[in-house]
Amino acid sequence: MAERRILEVAIKNWCFTLNNYTEAEYKDIRDYECGYLIVGEERGAEQGTPHLQGYIQLSKKMRLSTLKKKFNARAHYQIAKGSARDNYVYCTKEGRFFEKGVMQINGKAKIDLVSACKDIAEEMTNEDCLEKHGSGFVFHKRKIAEMAADLKADAIKMRRMAKCGELVLRPWQCEVLQKLEDQNDRQILFVMDPVGGNGKTTLACYMMTTMDAIRFCILLKNYANERNPNESDPDSKAKVDYIVERYLDA
């Protein structure tokens, strides 16, 4: 009854054993197009019979009769039990094996997370990443995005470190750093520059890179009106946006 059930049912995941295999048979097995394949080269414990112990995940479900015609006619087949990882361990236990394809784990594709994270960090589109890494990218997208963000942050910090190594601070920037070093943790130092372009942002990046400083941006609107509430000059009532940057040691 069990054998009849195996013959009638269409299955994607199969285990197989092929005794006294030939090199031609082994080559055909390795060349067979499928989703995933792991084949261990083994010898029997009692008589030393050479055999292949394999686990295959087909691209689509297949009955045993069809599998024998398309894959290998001599092999003994069983419906795979246990997890894909269990079958991998079993087929590789003697150390000599052949593997190809992408293992599906509980219906989810195993994915090279490191490669996917680097691709996203290097601005590869989601569409291109999905095409390259398959369905595993969908299942691990959040984890990949988080790891990619960390990689990008590290890359930015490394670039900043390189620039900081070449940076020659201006006298006023050195003075700011000294003031921050001398003041207590309840004091705040504001640096205002009515002209701009004198190195405030450069100093901020330097502090963020070398001192692990944290940046807070505060947007002040209608600053001119708040400063001169009784001023009748229309120019003073124009909306002016100021960004006050506050830097603290982390």
mmCIF file of C-alpha atoms in Angstrom:
data_model
loop_
_atom_site.group_PDB
_atom_site.id
_atom_site.type_symbol
_atom_site.label_atom_id
_atom_site.label_comp_id
_atom_site.label_asym_id
_atom_site.label_seq_id
_atom_site.Cartn_x
_atom_site.Cartn_y
_atom_site.Cartn_z
ATOM 1 C CA MET A 1 0.000 0.000 0.000
ATOM 2 C CA ALA A 2 2.822 2.401 0.930
ATOM 3 C CA GLU A 3 4.630 1.655 -2.342
ATOM 4 C CA ARG A 4 1.436 2.285 -4.300
ATOM 5 C CA ARG A 5 0.934 5.613 -2.524
ATOM 6 C CA ILE A 6 4.467 6.667 -3.430
ATOM 7 C CA LEU A 7 3.854 5.748 -7.061
ATOM 8 C CA GLU A 8 0.680 7.829 -7.283
ATOM 9 C CA VAL A 9 1.616 10.983 -5.400
ATOM 10 C CA ALA A 10 3.503 13.911 -6.941
ATOM 11 C CA ILE A 11 6.270 15.211 -4.674
ATOM 12 C CA LYS A 12 8.950 17.909 -4.936
ATOM 13 C CA ASN A 13 11.413 16.624 -2.336
ATOM 14 C CA TRP A 14 12.918 13.154 -2.711
ATOM 15 C CA CYS A 15 15.699 11.097 -1.151
ATOM 16 C CA PHE A 16 17.505 8.520 -3.261
ATOM 17 C CA THR A 17 20.224 5.883 -3.075
ATOM 18 C CA LEU A 18 22.127 4.614 -6.111
ATOM 19 C CA ASN A 19 24.382 1.589 -5.573
ATOM 20 C CA ASN A 20 27.414 0.805 -7.733
ATOM 21 C CA TYR A 21 26.961 3.948 -9.751
ATOM 22 C CA THR A 22 28.920 4.685 -12.895
ATOM 23 C CA GLU A 23 30.680 7.961 -13.650
ATOM 24 C CA ALA A 24 28.221 8.538 -16.492
ATOM 25 C CA GLU A 25 25.279 8.151 -14.095
ATOM 26 C CA TYR A 26 26.895 10.481 -11.584
ATOM 27 C CA LYS A 27 27.489 13.095 -14.277
ATOM 28 C CA ASP A 28 23.867 12.895 -15.438
ATOM 29 C CA ILE A 29 22.705 13.363 -11.836
ATOM 30 C CA ARG A 30 24.964 16.377 -11.346
ATOM 31 C CA ASP A 31 23.772 17.919 -14.621
ATOM 32 C CA TYR A 32 20.069 17.437 -13.903
ATOM 33 C CA GLU A 33 18.170 20.734 -13.722
ATOM 34 C CA CYS A 34 16.436 21.122 -10.357
ATOM 35 C CA GLY A 35 15.894 23.556 -7.522
ATOM 36 C CA TYR A 36 18.436 22.016 -5.171
ATOM 37 C CA LEU A 37 20.592 18.877 -5.091
ATOM 38 C CA ILE A 38 22.959 17.404 -2.525
ATOM 39 C CA VAL A 39 24.668 14.069 -3.286
ATOM 40 C CA GLY A 40 27.039 12.277 -0.932
ATOM 41 C CA GLU A 41 29.631 9.777 -2.175
ATOM 42 C CA GLU A 42 29.597 6.872 0.284
ATOM 43 C CA ARG A 43 30.642 3.274 0.840
ATOM 44 C CA GLY A 44 28.619 0.649 2.676
ATOM 45 C CA ALA A 45 29.784 -0.110 6.211
ATOM 46 C CA GLU A 46 29.708 -3.909 5.804
ATOM 47 C CA GLN A 47 30.725 -4.690 2.222
ATOM 48 C CA GLY A 48 32.091 -1.329 1.138
ATOM 49 C CA THR A 49 29.587 -0.966 -1.698
ATOM 50 C CA PRO A 50 30.050 2.429 -3.388
ATOM 51 C CA HIS A 51 26.807 4.350 -3.579
ATOM 52 C CA LEU A 52 25.349 7.819 -3.888
ATOM 53 C CA GLN A 53 23.136 9.123 -1.089
ATOM 54 C CA GLY A 54 21.123 12.061 -2.353
ATOM 55 C CA TYR A 55 18.421 14.590 -1.601
ATOM 56 C CA ILE A 56 16.741 16.551 -4.379
ATOM 57 C CA GLN A 57 14.266 19.421 -4.420
ATOM 58 C CA LEU A 58 12.596 19.434 -7.817
ATOM 59 C CA SER A 59 11.515 22.591 -9.583
ATOM 60 C CA LYS A 60 7.989 21.161 -9.713
ATOM 61 C CA LYS A 61 6.202 18.174 -8.201
ATOM 62 C CA MET A 62 6.809 14.844 -9.907
ATOM 63 C CA ARG A 63 5.516 11.283 -9.576
ATOM 64 C CA LEU A 64 7.987 8.486 -8.925
ATOM 65 C CA SER A 65 7.484 6.969 -12.370
ATOM 66 C CA THR A 66 8.309 10.285 -14.031
ATOM 67 C CA LEU A 67 11.283 10.844 -11.741
ATOM 68 C CA LYS A 68 12.724 7.456 -12.697
ATOM 69 C CA LYS A 69 12.403 8.307 -16.374
ATOM 70 C CA LYS A 70 13.888 11.783 -16.134
ATOM 71 C CA PHE A 71 16.399 11.525 -13.288
ATOM 72 C CA ASN A 72 17.706 7.968 -12.851
ATOM 73 C CA ALA A 73 15.989 4.646 -13.477
ATOM 74 C CA ARG A 74 18.099 2.482 -11.144
ATOM 75 C CA ALA A 75 18.033 4.555 -7.968
ATOM 76 C CA HIS A 76 15.905 3.635 -4.951
ATOM 77 C CA TYR A 77 13.655 6.552 -3.992
ATOM 78 C CA GLN A 78 11.828 7.634 -0.852
ATOM 79 C CA ILE A 79 9.691 10.645 -0.096
ATOM 80 C CA ALA A 80 11.960 12.988 1.850
ATOM 81 C CA LYS A 81 11.328 13.154 5.585
ATOM 82 C CA GLY A 82 12.717 15.579 8.096
ATOM 83 C CA SER A 83 13.940 19.067 7.274
ATOM 84 C CA ALA A 84 16.098 20.070 4.341
ATOM 85 C CA ARG A 85 18.913 20.701 6.804
ATOM 86 C CA ASP A 86 18.537 17.180 8.252
ATOM 87 C CA ASN A 87 18.845 15.690 4.781
ATOM 88 C CA TYR A 88 21.861 17.865 4.018
ATOM 89 C CA VAL A 89 23.622 16.623 7.154
ATOM 90 C CA TYR A 90 22.780 13.001 6.343
ATOM 91 C CA CYS A 91 24.028 13.200 2.752
ATOM 92 C CA THR A 92 27.294 14.927 3.700
ATOM 93 C CA LYS A 93 28.210 12.770 6.696
ATOM 94 C CA GLU A 94 31.191 11.097 4.974
ATOM 95 C CA GLY A 95 32.656 14.374 3.752
ATOM 96 C CA ARG A 96 32.620 13.822 -0.027
ATOM 97 C CA PHE A 97 29.623 15.360 -1.718
ATOM 98 C CA PHE A 98 28.300 17.458 -4.589
ATOM 99 C CA GLU A 99 25.871 20.341 -4.045
ATOM 100 C CA LYS A 100 24.122 22.796 -6.337
ATOM 101 C CA GLY A 101 21.081 25.073 -6.398
ATOM 102 C CA VAL A 102 19.335 26.993 -3.619
ATOM 103 C CA MET A 103 17.989 24.999 -0.697
ATOM 104 C CA GLN A 104 14.360 25.685 0.198
ATOM 105 C CA ILE A 105 13.846 25.703 3.974
ATOM 106 C CA ASN A 106 10.199 25.417 5.047
ATOM 107 C CA GLY A 107 9.205 26.804 1.661
ATOM 108 C CA LYS A 108 11.653 29.675 1.975
ATOM 109 C CA ALA A 109 14.748 29.955 -0.153
ATOM 110 C CA LYS A 110 18.107 29.908 1.518
ATOM 111 C CA ILE A 111 19.866 33.115 0.576
ATOM 112 C CA ASP A 112 23.375 34.492 0.760
ATOM 113 C CA LEU A 113 22.528 37.292 3.198
ATOM 114 C CA VAL A 114 25.987 38.839 3.048
ATOM 115 C CA SER A 115 25.816 39.173 -0.736
ATOM 116 C CA ALA A 116 22.254 40.534 -0.625
ATOM 117 C CA CYS A 117 23.165 43.089 2.056
ATOM 118 C CA LYS A 118 26.124 44.323 0.034
ATOM 119 C CA ASP A 119 23.921 44.644 -3.051
ATOM 120 C CA ILE A 120 21.341 46.746 -1.188
ATOM 121 C CA ALA A 121 24.047 48.818 0.493
ATOM 122 C CA GLU A 122 25.468 49.535 -2.959
ATOM 123 C CA GLU A 123 22.059 50.847 -4.070
ATOM 124 C CA MET A 124 20.880 47.822 -6.072
ATOM 125 C CA THR A 125 17.127 48.148 -6.632
ATOM 126 C CA ASN A 126 14.708 45.777 -4.913
ATOM 127 C CA GLU A 127 13.640 44.482 -8.318
ATOM 128 C CA ASP A 128 17.207 43.627 -9.328
ATOM 129 C CA CYS A 129 17.937 42.114 -5.924
ATOM 130 C CA LEU A 130 14.820 39.943 -6.152
ATOM 131 C CA GLU A 131 15.842 38.741 -9.603
ATOM 132 C CA LYS A 132 19.350 37.903 -8.378
ATOM 133 C CA HIS A 133 18.541 36.325 -4.995
ATOM 134 C CA GLY A 134 15.084 34.885 -5.590
ATOM 135 C CA SER A 135 12.242 34.459 -3.110
ATOM 136 C CA GLY A 136 14.651 34.329 -0.166
ATOM 137 C CA PHE A 137 15.064 38.089 -0.590
ATOM 138 C CA VAL A 138 11.346 38.582 0.088
ATOM 139 C CA PHE A 139 11.362 36.513 3.267
ATOM 140 C CA HIS A 140 14.501 38.188 4.640
ATOM 141 C CA LYS A 141 13.920 41.708 3.276
ATOM 142 C CA ARG A 142 13.642 43.437 6.659
ATOM 143 C CA LYS A 143 16.758 41.753 8.036
ATOM 144 C CA ILE A 144 18.656 42.539 4.840
ATOM 145 C CA ALA A 145 17.561 46.195 4.958
ATOM 146 C CA GLU A 146 18.730 46.537 8.568
ATOM 147 C CA MET A 147 22.085 44.950 7.849
ATOM 148 C CA ALA A 148 22.514 46.991 4.665
ATOM 149 C CA ALA A 149 21.841 50.193 6.626
ATOM 150 C CA ASP A 150 24.590 49.220 9.072
ATOM 151 C CA LEU A 151 26.970 48.539 6.187
ATOM 152 C CA LYS A 152 26.197 51.929 4.626
ATOM 153 C CA ALA A 153 26.701 53.671 7.977
ATOM 154 C CA ASP A 154 30.050 51.934 8.421
ATOM 155 C CA ALA A 155 31.091 52.902 4.895
ATOM 156 C CA ILE A 156 30.149 56.540 5.524
ATOM 157 C CA LYS A 157 32.099 56.538 8.780
ATOM 158 C CA MET A 158 35.145 55.057 7.048
ATOM 159 C CA ARG A 159 35.015 57.779 4.388
ATOM 160 C CA ARG A 160 34.696 60.419 7.081
ATOM 161 C CA MET A 161 37.616 58.905 8.973
ATOM 162 C CA ALA A 162 39.728 59.103 5.826
ATOM 163 C CA LYS A 163 38.801 62.754 5.326
ATOM 164 C CA CYS A 164 39.391 63.546 9.001
ATOM 165 C CA GLY A 165 42.880 62.106 8.715
ATOM 166 C CA GLU A 166 43.657 64.742 6.086
ATOM 167 C CA LEU A 167 41.751 67.602 7.743
ATOM 168 C CA VAL A 168 43.634 70.597 9.145
ATOM 169 C CA LEU A 169 41.376 72.331 11.658
ATOM 170 C CA ARG A 170 41.068 76.099 11.601
ATOM 171 C CA PRO A 171 41.942 78.089 14.737
ATOM 172 C CA TRP A 172 38.291 78.771 15.608
ATOM 173 C CA GLN A 173 37.460 75.065 15.220
ATOM 174 C CA CYS A 174 40.261 74.156 17.633
ATOM 175 C CA GLU A 175 38.904 76.792 20.025
ATOM 176 C CA VAL A 176 35.427 75.228 19.870
ATOM 177 C CA LEU A 177 36.818 71.783 20.651
ATOM 178 C CA GLN A 178 38.746 73.165 23.607
ATOM 179 C CA LYS A 179 35.663 74.952 24.956
ATOM 180 C CA LEU A 180 33.662 71.733 24.718
ATOM 181 C CA GLU A 181 36.433 69.911 26.538
ATOM 182 C CA ASP A 182 36.495 72.486 29.354
ATOM 183 C CA GLN A 183 32.768 73.064 29.909
ATOM 184 C CA ASN A 184 30.621 70.944 32.220
ATOM 185 C CA ASP A 185 27.860 68.588 31.075
ATOM 186 C CA ARG A 186 25.120 71.157 31.781
ATOM 187 C CA GLN A 187 26.518 73.771 29.431
ATOM 188 C CA ILE A 188 25.650 74.179 25.762
ATOM 189 C CA LEU A 189 27.926 75.853 23.263
ATOM 190 C CA PHE A 190 26.280 77.588 20.297
ATOM 191 C CA VAL A 191 28.328 78.503 17.248
ATOM 192 C CA MET A 192 26.661 81.110 15.026
ATOM 193 C CA ASP A 193 27.910 82.152 11.608
ATOM 194 C CA PRO A 194 25.942 84.894 9.795
ATOM 195 C CA VAL A 195 27.788 84.273 6.532
ATOM 196 C CA GLY A 196 28.207 80.513 6.306
ATOM 197 C CA GLY A 197 30.761 78.386 4.550
ATOM 198 C CA ASN A 198 33.380 78.701 7.262
ATOM 199 C CA GLY A 199 33.461 75.082 8.392
ATOM 200 C CA LYS A 200 30.647 74.466 10.895
ATOM 201 C CA THR A 201 29.382 71.384 9.061
ATOM 202 C CA THR A 202 32.942 70.165 8.557
ATOM 203 C CA LEU A 203 33.564 70.482 12.288
ATOM 204 C CA ALA A 204 30.292 68.687 13.005
ATOM 205 C CA CYS A 205 31.301 65.758 10.777
ATOM 206 C CA TYR A 206 34.720 65.701 12.419
ATOM 207 C CA MET A 207 33.137 65.470 15.866
ATOM 208 C CA MET A 208 30.637 62.825 14.778
ATOM 209 C CA THR A 209 33.460 60.718 13.364
ATOM 210 C CA THR A 210 36.195 61.126 15.953
ATOM 211 C CA MET A 211 34.185 61.825 19.119
ATOM 212 C CA ASP A 212 30.986 59.825 18.445
ATOM 213 C CA ALA A 213 29.053 63.074 18.814
ATOM 214 C CA ILE A 214 25.304 63.099 18.213
ATOM 215 C CA ARG A 215 23.643 65.674 15.989
ATOM 216 C CA PHE A 216 20.318 67.337 16.744
ATOM 217 C CA CYS A 217 18.720 69.657 14.179
ATOM 218 C CA ILE A 218 16.151 72.176 15.418
ATOM 219 C CA LEU A 219 14.200 74.210 12.890
ATOM 220 C CA LEU A 220 13.214 77.680 14.112
ATOM 221 C CA LYS A 221 10.565 79.441 12.040
ATOM 222 C CA ASN A 222 9.645 83.141 12.176
ATOM 223 C CA TYR A 223 12.896 83.720 14.039
ATOM 224 C CA ALA A 224 12.967 87.385 12.943
ATOM 225 C CA ASN A 225 9.478 88.050 14.340
ATOM 226 C CA GLU A 226 10.283 86.368 17.637
ATOM 227 C CA ARG A 227 13.487 88.347 17.932
ATOM 228 C CA ASN A 228 11.846 91.708 17.116
ATOM 229 C CA PRO A 229 8.129 91.378 17.951
ATOM 230 C CA ASN A 230 7.576 95.152 17.878
ATOM 231 C CA GLU A 231 9.683 95.823 14.832
ATOM 232 C CA SER A 232 7.718 97.457 11.985
ATOM 233 C CA ASP A 233 10.348 96.810 9.350
ATOM 234 C CA PRO A 234 8.669 94.381 6.889
ATOM 235 C CA ASP A 235 12.016 92.749 6.218
ATOM 236 C CA SER A 236 12.270 91.700 9.860
ATOM 237 C CA LYS A 237 8.870 90.001 9.645
ATOM 238 C CA ALA A 238 9.843 87.750 6.764
ATOM 239 C CA LYS A 239 9.919 84.068 7.582
ATOM 240 C CA VAL A 240 13.484 82.972 8.158
ATOM 241 C CA ASP A 241 14.454 79.343 8.760
ATOM 242 C CA TYR A 242 17.426 78.777 11.022
ATOM 243 C CA ILE A 243 18.843 75.397 11.787
ATOM 244 C CA VAL A 244 20.606 75.268 15.125
ATOM 245 C CA GLU A 245 22.972 72.326 15.337
ATOM 246 C CA ARG A 246 23.716 71.013 18.785
ATOM 247 C CA TYR A 247 26.516 68.535 19.331
ATOM 248 C CA LEU A 248 26.886 66.454 22.452
ATOM 249 C CA ASP A 249 29.244 63.663 23.369
ATOM 250 C CA ALA A 250 27.420 60.321 23.069
#
